[in-house]
Short mmCIF file of C-alpha atoms and ligand atoms in Angstrom, two decimals:
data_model
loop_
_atom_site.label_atom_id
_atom_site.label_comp_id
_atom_site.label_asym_id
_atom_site.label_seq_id
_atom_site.Cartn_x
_atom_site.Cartn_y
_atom_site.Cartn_z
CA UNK A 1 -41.43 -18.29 -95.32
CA UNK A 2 -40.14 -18.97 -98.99
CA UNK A 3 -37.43 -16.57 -100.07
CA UNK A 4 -38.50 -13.09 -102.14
CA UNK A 5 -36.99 -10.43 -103.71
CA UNK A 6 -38.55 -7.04 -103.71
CA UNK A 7 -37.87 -4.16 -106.42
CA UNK A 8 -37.92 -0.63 -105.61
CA UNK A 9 -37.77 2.72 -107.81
CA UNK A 10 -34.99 3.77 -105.24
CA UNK A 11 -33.60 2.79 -102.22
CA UNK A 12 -31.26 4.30 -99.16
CA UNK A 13 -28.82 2.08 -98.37
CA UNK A 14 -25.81 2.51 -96.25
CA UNK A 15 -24.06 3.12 -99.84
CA UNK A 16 -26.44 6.23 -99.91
CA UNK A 17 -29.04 6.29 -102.12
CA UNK A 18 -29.43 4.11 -104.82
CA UNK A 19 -32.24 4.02 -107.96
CA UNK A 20 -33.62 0.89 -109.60
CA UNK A 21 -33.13 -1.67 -106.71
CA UNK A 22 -33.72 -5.20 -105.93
CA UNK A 23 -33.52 -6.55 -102.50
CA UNK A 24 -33.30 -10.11 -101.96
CA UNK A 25 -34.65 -11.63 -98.43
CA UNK A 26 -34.02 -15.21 -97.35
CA UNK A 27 -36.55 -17.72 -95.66
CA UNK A 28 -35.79 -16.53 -92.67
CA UNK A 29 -36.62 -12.58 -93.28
CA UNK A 30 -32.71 -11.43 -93.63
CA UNK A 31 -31.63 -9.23 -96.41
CA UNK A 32 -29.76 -11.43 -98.55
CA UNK A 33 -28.57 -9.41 -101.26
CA UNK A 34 -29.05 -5.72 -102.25
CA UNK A 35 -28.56 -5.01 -106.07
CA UNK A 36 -29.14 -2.70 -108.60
CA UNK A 37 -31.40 -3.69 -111.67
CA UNK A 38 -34.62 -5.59 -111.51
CA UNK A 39 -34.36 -9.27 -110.17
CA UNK A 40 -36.01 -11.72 -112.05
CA UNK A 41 -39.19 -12.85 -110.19
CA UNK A 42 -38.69 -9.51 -108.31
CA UNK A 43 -42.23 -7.61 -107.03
CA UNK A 44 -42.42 -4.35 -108.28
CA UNK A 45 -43.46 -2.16 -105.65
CA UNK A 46 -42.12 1.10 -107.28
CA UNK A 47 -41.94 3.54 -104.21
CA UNK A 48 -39.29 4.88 -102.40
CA UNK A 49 -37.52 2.71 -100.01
CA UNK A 50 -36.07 2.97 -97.00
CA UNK A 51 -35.39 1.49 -93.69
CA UNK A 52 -38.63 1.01 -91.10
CA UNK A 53 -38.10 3.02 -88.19
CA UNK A 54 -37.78 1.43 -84.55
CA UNK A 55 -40.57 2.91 -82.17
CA UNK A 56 -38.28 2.37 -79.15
CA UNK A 57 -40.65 3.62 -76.61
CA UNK A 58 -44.90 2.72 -76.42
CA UNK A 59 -47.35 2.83 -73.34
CA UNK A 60 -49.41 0.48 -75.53
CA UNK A 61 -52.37 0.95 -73.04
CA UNK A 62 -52.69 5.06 -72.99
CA UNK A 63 -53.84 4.65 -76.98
CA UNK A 64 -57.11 4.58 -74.95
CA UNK A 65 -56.97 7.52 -73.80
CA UNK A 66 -56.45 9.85 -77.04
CA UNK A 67 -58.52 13.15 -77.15
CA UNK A 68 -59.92 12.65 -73.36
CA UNK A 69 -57.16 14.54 -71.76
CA UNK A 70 -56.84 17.75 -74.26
CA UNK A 71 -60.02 19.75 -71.50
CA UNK A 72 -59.04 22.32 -69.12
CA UNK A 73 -59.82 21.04 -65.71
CA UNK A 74 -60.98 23.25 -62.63
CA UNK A 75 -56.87 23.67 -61.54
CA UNK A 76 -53.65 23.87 -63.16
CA UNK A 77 -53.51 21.20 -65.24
CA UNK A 78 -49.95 19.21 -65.50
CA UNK A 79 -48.56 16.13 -66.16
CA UNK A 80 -49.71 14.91 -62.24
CA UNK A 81 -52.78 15.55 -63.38
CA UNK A 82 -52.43 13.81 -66.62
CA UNK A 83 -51.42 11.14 -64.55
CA UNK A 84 -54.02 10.54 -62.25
CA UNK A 85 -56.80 10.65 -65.77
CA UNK A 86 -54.21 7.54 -67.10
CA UNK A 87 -54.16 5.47 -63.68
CA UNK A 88 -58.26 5.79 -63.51
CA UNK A 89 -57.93 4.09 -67.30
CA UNK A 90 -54.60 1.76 -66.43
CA UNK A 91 -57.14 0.75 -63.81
CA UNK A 92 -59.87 -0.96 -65.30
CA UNK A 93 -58.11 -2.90 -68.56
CA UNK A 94 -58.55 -6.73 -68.66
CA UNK A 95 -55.51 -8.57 -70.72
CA UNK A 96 -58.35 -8.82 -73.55
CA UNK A 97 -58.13 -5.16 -73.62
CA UNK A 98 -54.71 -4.69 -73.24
CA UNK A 99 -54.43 -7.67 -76.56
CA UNK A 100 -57.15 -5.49 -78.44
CA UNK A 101 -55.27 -1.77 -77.50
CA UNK A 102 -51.74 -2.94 -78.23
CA UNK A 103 -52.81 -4.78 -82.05
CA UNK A 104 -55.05 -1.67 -82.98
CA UNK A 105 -51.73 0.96 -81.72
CA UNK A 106 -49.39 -1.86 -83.75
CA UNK A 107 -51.38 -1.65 -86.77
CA UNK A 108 -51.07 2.23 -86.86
CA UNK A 109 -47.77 2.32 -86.00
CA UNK A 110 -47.13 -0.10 -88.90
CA UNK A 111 -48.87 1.90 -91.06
CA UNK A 112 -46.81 4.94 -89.97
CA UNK A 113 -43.56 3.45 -91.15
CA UNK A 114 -42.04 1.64 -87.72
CA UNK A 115 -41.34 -2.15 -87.77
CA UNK A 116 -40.31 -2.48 -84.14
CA UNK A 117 -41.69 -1.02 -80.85
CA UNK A 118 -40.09 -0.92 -77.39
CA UNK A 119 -43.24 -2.15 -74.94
CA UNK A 120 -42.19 -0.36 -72.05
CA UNK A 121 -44.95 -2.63 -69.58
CA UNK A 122 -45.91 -1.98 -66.35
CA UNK A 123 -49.68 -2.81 -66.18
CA UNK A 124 -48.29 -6.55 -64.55
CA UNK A 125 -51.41 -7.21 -62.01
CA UNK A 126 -54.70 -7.59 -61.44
CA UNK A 127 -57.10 -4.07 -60.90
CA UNK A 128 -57.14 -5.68 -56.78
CA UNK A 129 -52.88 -6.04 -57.12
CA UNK A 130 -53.29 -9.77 -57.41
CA UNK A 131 -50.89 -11.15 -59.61
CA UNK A 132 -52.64 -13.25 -62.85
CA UNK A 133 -51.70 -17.12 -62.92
CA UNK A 134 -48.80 -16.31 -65.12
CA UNK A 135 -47.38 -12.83 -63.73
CA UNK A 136 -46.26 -12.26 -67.44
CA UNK A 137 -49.51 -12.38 -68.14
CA UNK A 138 -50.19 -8.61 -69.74
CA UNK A 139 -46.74 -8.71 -71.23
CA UNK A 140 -47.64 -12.10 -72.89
CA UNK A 141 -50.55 -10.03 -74.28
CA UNK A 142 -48.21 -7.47 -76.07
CA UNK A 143 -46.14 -10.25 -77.68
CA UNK A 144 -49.70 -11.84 -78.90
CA UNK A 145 -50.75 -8.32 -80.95
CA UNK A 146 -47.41 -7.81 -81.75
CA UNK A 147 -47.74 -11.08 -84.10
CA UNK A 148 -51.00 -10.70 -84.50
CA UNK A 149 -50.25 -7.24 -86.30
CA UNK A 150 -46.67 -8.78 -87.74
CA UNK A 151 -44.45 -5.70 -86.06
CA UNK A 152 -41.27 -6.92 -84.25
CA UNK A 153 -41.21 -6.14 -80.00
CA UNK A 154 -38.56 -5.99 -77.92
CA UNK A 155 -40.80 -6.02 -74.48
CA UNK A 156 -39.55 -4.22 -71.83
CA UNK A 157 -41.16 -5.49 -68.38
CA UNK A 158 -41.12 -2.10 -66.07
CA UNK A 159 -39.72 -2.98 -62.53
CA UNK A 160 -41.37 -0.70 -60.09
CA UNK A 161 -41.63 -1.42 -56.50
CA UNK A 162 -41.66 2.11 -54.99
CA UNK A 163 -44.07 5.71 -55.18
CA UNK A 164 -41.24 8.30 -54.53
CA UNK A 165 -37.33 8.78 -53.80
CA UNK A 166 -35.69 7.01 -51.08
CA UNK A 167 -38.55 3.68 -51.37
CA UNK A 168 -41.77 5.54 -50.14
CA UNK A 169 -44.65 3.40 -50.12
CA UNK A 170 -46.33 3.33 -53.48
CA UNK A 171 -50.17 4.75 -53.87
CA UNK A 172 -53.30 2.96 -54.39
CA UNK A 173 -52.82 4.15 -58.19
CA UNK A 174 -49.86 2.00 -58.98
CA UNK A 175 -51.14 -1.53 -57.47
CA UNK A 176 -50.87 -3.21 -60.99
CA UNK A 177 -47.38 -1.99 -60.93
CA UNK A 178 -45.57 -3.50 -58.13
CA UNK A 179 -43.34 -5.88 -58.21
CA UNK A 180 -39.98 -6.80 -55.96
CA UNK A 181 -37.19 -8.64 -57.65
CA UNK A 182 -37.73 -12.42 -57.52
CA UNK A 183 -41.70 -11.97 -58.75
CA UNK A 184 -40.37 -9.89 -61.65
CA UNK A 185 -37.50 -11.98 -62.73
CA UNK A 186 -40.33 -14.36 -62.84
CA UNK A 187 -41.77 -12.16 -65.76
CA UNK A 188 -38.45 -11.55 -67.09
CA UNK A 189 -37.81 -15.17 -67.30
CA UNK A 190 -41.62 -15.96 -68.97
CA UNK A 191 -41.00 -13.51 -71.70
CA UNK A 192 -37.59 -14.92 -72.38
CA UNK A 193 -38.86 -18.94 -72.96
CA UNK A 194 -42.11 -17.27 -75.54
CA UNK A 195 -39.58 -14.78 -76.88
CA UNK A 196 -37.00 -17.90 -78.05
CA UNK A 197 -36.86 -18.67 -81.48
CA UNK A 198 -38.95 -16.06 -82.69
CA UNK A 199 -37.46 -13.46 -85.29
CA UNK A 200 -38.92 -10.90 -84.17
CA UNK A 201 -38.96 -10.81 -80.78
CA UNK A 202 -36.69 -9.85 -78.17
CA UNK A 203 -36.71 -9.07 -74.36
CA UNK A 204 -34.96 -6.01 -71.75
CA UNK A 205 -36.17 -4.36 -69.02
CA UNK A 206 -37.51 -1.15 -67.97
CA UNK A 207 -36.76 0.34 -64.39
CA UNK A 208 -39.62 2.49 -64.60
CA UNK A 209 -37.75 5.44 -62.55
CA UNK A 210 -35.30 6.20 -60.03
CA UNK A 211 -38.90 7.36 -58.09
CA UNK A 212 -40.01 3.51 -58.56
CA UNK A 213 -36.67 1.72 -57.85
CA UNK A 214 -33.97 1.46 -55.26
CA UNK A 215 -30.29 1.57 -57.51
CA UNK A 216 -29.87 -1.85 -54.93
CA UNK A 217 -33.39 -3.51 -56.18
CA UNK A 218 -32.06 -2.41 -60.03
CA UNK A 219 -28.46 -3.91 -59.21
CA UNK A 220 -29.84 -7.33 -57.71
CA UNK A 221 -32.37 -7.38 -61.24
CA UNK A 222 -29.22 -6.43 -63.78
CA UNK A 223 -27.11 -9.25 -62.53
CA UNK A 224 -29.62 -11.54 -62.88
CA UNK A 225 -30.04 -10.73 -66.36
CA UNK A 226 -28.34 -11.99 -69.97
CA UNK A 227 -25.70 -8.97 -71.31
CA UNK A 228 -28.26 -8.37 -74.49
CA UNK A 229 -30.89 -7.27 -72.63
CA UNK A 230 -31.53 -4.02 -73.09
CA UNK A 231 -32.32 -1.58 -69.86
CA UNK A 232 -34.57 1.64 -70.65
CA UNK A 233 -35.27 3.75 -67.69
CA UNK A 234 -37.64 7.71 -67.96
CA UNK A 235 -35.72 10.29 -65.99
CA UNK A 236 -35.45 13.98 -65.78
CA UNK A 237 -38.73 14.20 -67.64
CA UNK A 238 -40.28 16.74 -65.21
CA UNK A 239 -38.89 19.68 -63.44
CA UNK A 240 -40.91 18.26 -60.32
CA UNK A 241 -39.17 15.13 -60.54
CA UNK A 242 -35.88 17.04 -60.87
CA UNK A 243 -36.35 19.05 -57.81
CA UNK A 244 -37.79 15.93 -55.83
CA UNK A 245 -34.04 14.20 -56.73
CA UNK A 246 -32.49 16.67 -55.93
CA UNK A 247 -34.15 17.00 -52.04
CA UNK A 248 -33.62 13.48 -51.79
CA UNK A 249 -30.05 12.90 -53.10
CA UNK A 250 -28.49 16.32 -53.45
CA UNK A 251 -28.28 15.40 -57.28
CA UNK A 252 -30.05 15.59 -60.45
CA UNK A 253 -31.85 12.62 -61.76
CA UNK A 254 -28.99 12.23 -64.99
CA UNK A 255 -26.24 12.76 -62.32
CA UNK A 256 -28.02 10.25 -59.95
CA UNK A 257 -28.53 7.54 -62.57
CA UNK A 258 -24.83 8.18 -63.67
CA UNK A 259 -23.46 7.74 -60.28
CA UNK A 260 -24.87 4.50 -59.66
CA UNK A 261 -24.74 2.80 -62.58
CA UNK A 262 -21.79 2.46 -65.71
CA UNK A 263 -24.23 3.79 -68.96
CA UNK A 264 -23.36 1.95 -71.49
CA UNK A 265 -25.01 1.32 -75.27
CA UNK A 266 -27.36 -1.03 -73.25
CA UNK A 267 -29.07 1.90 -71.45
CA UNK A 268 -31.69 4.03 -72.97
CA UNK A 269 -32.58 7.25 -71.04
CA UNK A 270 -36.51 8.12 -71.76
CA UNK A 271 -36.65 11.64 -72.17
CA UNK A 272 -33.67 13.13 -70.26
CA UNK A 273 -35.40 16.05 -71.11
CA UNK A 274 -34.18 18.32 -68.14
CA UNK A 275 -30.18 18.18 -67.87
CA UNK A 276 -27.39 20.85 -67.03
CA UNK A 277 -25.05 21.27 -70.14
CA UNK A 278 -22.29 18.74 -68.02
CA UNK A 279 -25.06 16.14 -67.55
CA UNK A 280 -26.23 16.63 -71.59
CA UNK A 281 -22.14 15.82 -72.48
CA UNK A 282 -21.94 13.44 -69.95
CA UNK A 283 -25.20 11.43 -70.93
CA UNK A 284 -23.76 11.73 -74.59
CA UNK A 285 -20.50 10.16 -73.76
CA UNK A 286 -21.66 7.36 -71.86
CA UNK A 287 -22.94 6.10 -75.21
CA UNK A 288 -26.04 5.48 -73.45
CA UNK A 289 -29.37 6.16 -75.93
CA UNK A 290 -31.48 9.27 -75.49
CA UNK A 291 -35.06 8.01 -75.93
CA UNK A 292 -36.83 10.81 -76.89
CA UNK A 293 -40.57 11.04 -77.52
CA UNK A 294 -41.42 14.52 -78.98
CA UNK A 295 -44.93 14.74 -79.59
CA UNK A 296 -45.99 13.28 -76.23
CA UNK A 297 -43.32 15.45 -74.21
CA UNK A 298 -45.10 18.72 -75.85
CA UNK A 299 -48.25 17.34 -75.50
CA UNK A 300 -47.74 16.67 -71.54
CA UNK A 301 -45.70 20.61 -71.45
CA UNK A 302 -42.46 18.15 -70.49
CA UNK A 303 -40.42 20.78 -72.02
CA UNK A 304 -37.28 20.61 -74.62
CA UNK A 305 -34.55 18.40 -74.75
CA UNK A 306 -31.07 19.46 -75.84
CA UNK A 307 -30.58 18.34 -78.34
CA UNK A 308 -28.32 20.39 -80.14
CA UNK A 309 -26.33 20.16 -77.41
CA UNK A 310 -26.67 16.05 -77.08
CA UNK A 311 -25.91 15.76 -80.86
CA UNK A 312 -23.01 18.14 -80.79
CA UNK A 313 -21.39 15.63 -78.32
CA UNK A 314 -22.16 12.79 -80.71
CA UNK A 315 -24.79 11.85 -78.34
CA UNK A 316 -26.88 8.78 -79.78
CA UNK A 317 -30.71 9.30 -80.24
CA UNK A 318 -33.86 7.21 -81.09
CA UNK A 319 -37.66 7.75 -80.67
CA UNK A 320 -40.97 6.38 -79.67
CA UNK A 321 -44.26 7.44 -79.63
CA UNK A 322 -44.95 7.06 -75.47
CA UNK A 323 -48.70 8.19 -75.14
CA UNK A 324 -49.29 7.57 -79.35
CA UNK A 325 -50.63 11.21 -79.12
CA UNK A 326 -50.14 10.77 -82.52
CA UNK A 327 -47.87 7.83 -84.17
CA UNK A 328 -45.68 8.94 -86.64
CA UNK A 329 -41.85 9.19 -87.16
CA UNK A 330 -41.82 11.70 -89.45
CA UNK A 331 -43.92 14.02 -86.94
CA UNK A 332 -41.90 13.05 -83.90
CA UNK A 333 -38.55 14.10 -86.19
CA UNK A 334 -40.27 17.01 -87.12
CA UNK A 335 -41.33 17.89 -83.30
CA UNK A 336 -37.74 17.29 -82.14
CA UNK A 337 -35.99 19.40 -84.68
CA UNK A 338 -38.86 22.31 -84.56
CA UNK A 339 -38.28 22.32 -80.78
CA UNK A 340 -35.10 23.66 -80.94
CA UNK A 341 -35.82 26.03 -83.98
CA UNK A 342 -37.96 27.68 -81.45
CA UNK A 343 -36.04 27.42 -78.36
CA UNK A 344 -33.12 28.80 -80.99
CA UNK A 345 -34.77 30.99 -83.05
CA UNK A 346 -32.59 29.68 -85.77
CA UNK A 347 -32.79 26.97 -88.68
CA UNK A 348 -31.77 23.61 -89.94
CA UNK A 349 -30.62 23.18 -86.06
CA UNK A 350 -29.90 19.21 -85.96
CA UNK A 351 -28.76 19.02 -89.76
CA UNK A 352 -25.16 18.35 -88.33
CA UNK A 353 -23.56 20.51 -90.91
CA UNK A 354 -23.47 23.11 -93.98
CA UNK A 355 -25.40 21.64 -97.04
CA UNK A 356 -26.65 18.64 -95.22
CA UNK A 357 -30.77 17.28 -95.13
CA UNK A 358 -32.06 18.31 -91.51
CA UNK A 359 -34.40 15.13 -92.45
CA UNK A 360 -31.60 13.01 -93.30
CA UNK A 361 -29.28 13.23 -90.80
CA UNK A 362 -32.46 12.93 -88.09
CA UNK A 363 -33.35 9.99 -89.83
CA UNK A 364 -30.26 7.73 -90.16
CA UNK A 365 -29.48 8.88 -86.21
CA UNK A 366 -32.87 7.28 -84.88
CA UNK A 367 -32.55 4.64 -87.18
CA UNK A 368 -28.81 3.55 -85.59
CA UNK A 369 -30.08 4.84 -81.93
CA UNK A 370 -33.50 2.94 -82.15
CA UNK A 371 -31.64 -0.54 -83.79
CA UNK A 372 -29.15 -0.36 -80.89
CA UNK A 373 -32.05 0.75 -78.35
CA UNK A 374 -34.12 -2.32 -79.26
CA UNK A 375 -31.33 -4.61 -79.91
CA UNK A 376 -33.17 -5.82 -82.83
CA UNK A 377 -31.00 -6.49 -86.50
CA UNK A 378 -32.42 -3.51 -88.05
CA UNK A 379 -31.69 0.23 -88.75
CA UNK A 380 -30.34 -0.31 -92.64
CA UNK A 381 -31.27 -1.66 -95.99
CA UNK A 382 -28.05 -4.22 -95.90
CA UNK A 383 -27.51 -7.71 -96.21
CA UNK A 384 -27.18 -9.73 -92.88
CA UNK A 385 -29.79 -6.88 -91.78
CA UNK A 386 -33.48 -8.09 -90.96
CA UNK A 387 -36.00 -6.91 -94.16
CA UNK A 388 -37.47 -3.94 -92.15
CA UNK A 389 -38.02 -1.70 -95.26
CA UNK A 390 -40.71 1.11 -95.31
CA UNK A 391 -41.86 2.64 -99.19
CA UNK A 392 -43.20 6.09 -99.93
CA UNK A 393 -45.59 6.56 -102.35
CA UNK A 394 -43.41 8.24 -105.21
CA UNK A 395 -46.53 8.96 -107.05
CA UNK A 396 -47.47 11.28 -104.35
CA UNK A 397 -48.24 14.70 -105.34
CA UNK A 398 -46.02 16.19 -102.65
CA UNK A 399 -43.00 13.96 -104.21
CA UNK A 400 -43.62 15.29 -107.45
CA UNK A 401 -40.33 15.80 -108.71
CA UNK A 402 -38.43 14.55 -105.45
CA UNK A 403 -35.57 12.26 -104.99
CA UNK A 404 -33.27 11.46 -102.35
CA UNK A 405 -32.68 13.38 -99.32
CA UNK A 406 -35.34 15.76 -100.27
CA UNK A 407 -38.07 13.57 -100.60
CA UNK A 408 -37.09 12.12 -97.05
CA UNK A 409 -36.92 15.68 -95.78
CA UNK A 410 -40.78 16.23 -98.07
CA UNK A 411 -42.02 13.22 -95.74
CA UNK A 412 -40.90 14.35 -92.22
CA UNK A 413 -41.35 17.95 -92.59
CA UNK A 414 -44.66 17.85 -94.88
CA UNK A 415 -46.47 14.20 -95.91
CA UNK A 416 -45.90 12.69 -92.83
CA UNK A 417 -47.73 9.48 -92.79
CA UNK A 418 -50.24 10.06 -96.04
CA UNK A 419 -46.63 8.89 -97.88
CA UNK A 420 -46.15 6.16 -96.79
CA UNK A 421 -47.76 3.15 -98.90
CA UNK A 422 -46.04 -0.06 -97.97
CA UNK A 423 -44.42 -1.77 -95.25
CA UNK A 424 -41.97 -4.96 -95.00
CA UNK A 425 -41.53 -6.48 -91.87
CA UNK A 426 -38.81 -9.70 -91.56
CA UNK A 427 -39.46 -9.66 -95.24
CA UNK A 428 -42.89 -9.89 -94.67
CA UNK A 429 -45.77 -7.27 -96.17
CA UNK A 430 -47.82 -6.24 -93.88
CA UNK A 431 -48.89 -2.99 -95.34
CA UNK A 432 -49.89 -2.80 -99.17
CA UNK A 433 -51.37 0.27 -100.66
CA UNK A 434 -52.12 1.82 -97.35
CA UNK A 435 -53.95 -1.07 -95.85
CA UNK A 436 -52.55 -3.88 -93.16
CA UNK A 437 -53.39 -6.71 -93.76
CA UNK A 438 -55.29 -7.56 -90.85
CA UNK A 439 -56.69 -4.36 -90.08
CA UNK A 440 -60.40 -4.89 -90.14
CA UNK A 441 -60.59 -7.42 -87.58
CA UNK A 442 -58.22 -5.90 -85.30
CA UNK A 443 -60.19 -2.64 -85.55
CA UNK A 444 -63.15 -4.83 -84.74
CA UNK A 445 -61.63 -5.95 -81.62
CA UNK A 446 -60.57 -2.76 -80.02
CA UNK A 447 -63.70 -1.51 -81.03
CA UNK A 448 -65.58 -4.15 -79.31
CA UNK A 449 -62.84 -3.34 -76.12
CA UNK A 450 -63.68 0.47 -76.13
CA UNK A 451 -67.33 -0.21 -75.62
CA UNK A 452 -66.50 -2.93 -72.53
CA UNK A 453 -64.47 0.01 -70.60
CA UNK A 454 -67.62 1.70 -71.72
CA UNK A 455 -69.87 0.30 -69.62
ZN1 ZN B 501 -43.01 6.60 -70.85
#
């Protein structure tokens, strides 16, 4: 890629904001220089700037299933049974699928304003449980839409090897799943050699659960593994899943997790949704990441995280769209923050202090959680900093006379994704004027994958 310089009405940088600004990337995709004025041989692209968004955790497969879960069934209907609809779907999808699922989801996620998902990956198998010639094989199929749709990944193979506390015997359901250590080092290793030398990519692990994984099978895995990989693990998501730790161990699933294993920055708790107020201070002091995913945890009735509590303890937090019940950062900012406005009856709960932008202060903490989360060189329009950069449409009736922290706080509380226009991804741009560049052909694709699961 030839060097390029970019100019931009205004820009937030870690300087704050900033108006009439050129940014400089290298061959490479790095932000070389950031600079006031317009560059010569600079492209104009007008809009308001700031830094893409890491998606930091996807279920690239359930895009499938949007709108065919939202009908009352004969019973109670709860995340189980949520489940059970996914694992009939998780079922059937061939790695063409999977390819033609993950590029379509990457495209809109692109077009939302992220540059970089977390592939949290557990389809590994076969529909019988056999493994594929290469037992990366579905993985390999992430990174392959991932460039196909020009969105960094940092894939996150899911070790699961057991269907309940305590290493009960998994269900015909989860078959595609299972894996014991050496098979999925295997993976880990797979991913690592495709993942080499590409800017973009990068490669951790996901223990899908302490239901799925002994904390011996997760020890043997993490010393096995290079220090940057990243480890991203769901607990405390359900109040079922709570209460079944808590038969089996005596503790919760935070306390559990913390017991066994030293949270560090590496770690990224999905969810974490159900925690005492010790466990919420404890989980924020371990530095460990709170991956939370909003929109999908009230779509499945998960219920609220703490967040003002987290926060309050200078808890670091990032988010992903899980289930891509819908795939936006501004509406999973807007979910979190409205969640506790509810729970609170109050205002303004996660702006972190008097006079501060709610929107703001959400946005640069997913933005430093997600960056550290995916272990990717992203999170800030800086130099040394990969050219992740997404642009709102300042000619946008809603940003009629908007600048600055208000037209951020305009986006994620009321434009959501009609404002966003552009998108630059290792300096590359991938969105322009509301349209990816590839997006007719992938669209063709999954199009031509819905109507094979069709069938
Ligand atoms: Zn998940």
């Amino acid at each position: 890629m030839e060097s390029r310089k970019f100019h931009f009405a205004s820009a937030l940088t870690p300087q704050g904001w900033l108006s009439d600004v050129t940014v400089s990337v290298d061959g490479q995709g790095m932000i070389s220089t950031v600079q006031t004025g317009a560059g010569e041989g600079a492209e104009r692209l007008s809009g308001i700037a700031v830094p893409a968004m890491p998606n930091v955790h996807s279920h690239a497969h359930q895009r499938f299933m949007l709108g065919l879960a939202e009908r009352a069934g004969p019973g109670a209907d709860s995340f189980w049974t949520w489940r059970e609809a996914m694992y009939g779907f998780a079922l059937r999808l061939s790695p063409e699928d999977l390819e033609a699922v993950a590029a379509q989801l990457y495209v809109e996620m692109l077009k939302s304003g992220f540059s970089v998902v977390g592939e949290f990956q557990y389809l590994h198998h076969q529909p019988d449980g056999t493994p594929y010639a290469d037992p990366a094989e579905m993985s390999l199929r992430c990174f392959a839409a991932a460039q196909h749709a020009g969105i960094g990944i940092t894939i996150l193979p899911t070790l699961y090897a057991f269907g309940g506390f305590g290493g009960q015997d998994p269900v015909a359901g989860q078959r595609r799943f299972l894996n014991k250590a050496e098979r999925f080092l295997k993976i880990v290793d797979n991913l690592s050699i495709q993942a080499g030398g590409h800017a973009l990519r990068h490669v951790g692990i996901s223990p899908h659960s302490l239901r799925a994984v002994t904390p011996e099978l997760l020890r043997e895995v993490i010393s096995a593994l290079p220090e940057n990989a990243p480890i991203h693990v769901h607990v405390a998501e359900q109040v079922k899943e709570v209460e079944d730790c808590l038969a089996f161990s005596g503790r919760r699933p935070v306390e559990l997790l913390m017991q066994h294993f030293d949270l560090s920055d590496r770690w990224t708790a999905i969810h974490a949704t159900h925690m005492t107020a010790a466990e919420t201070a404890a989980l924020a002091r371990s530095g460990a990441i709170a991956g939370l995913c909003p929109t999908t945890e009230a779509n499945l009735g998960d219920g609220i995280f703490p967040a003002t509590g987290f926060m309050g303890e200078r808890g670091a937090i990032a988010i992903g769209s899980d289930s891509h019940i819908t795939v936006s950062p501004a509406e999973d900012l807007r979910m979190l923050e409205y969640s506790q406005r509810l729970r609170d009856l109050t205002r303004n709960a996660l702006a972190g202090g008097p006079g501060r932008s709610t929107g703001r202060s959400l946005y640069d903490a997913a933005l430093t959680g997600g960056a550290r989360s995916m272990r990717q060189p992203v999170g800030a329009i800086a130099p040394g900093l990969r050219a992740d950069i997404t642009i709102l449409d300042a000619a946008h009736p809603l940003l009629a006379g908007r600048a600055g922290d208000a037209a951020l706080d305009t986006w994620i509380f009321s434009g959501g994704n009609a404002l966003v226009k552009d998108v630059i991804v290792g300096g590359a741009h991938v969105v322009k004027d509301r349209h990816h560049i590839h997006e007719e052909t992938i669209a063709r694709d999954f199009r031509a994958a819905l109507r094979r699961l069709d069938t």
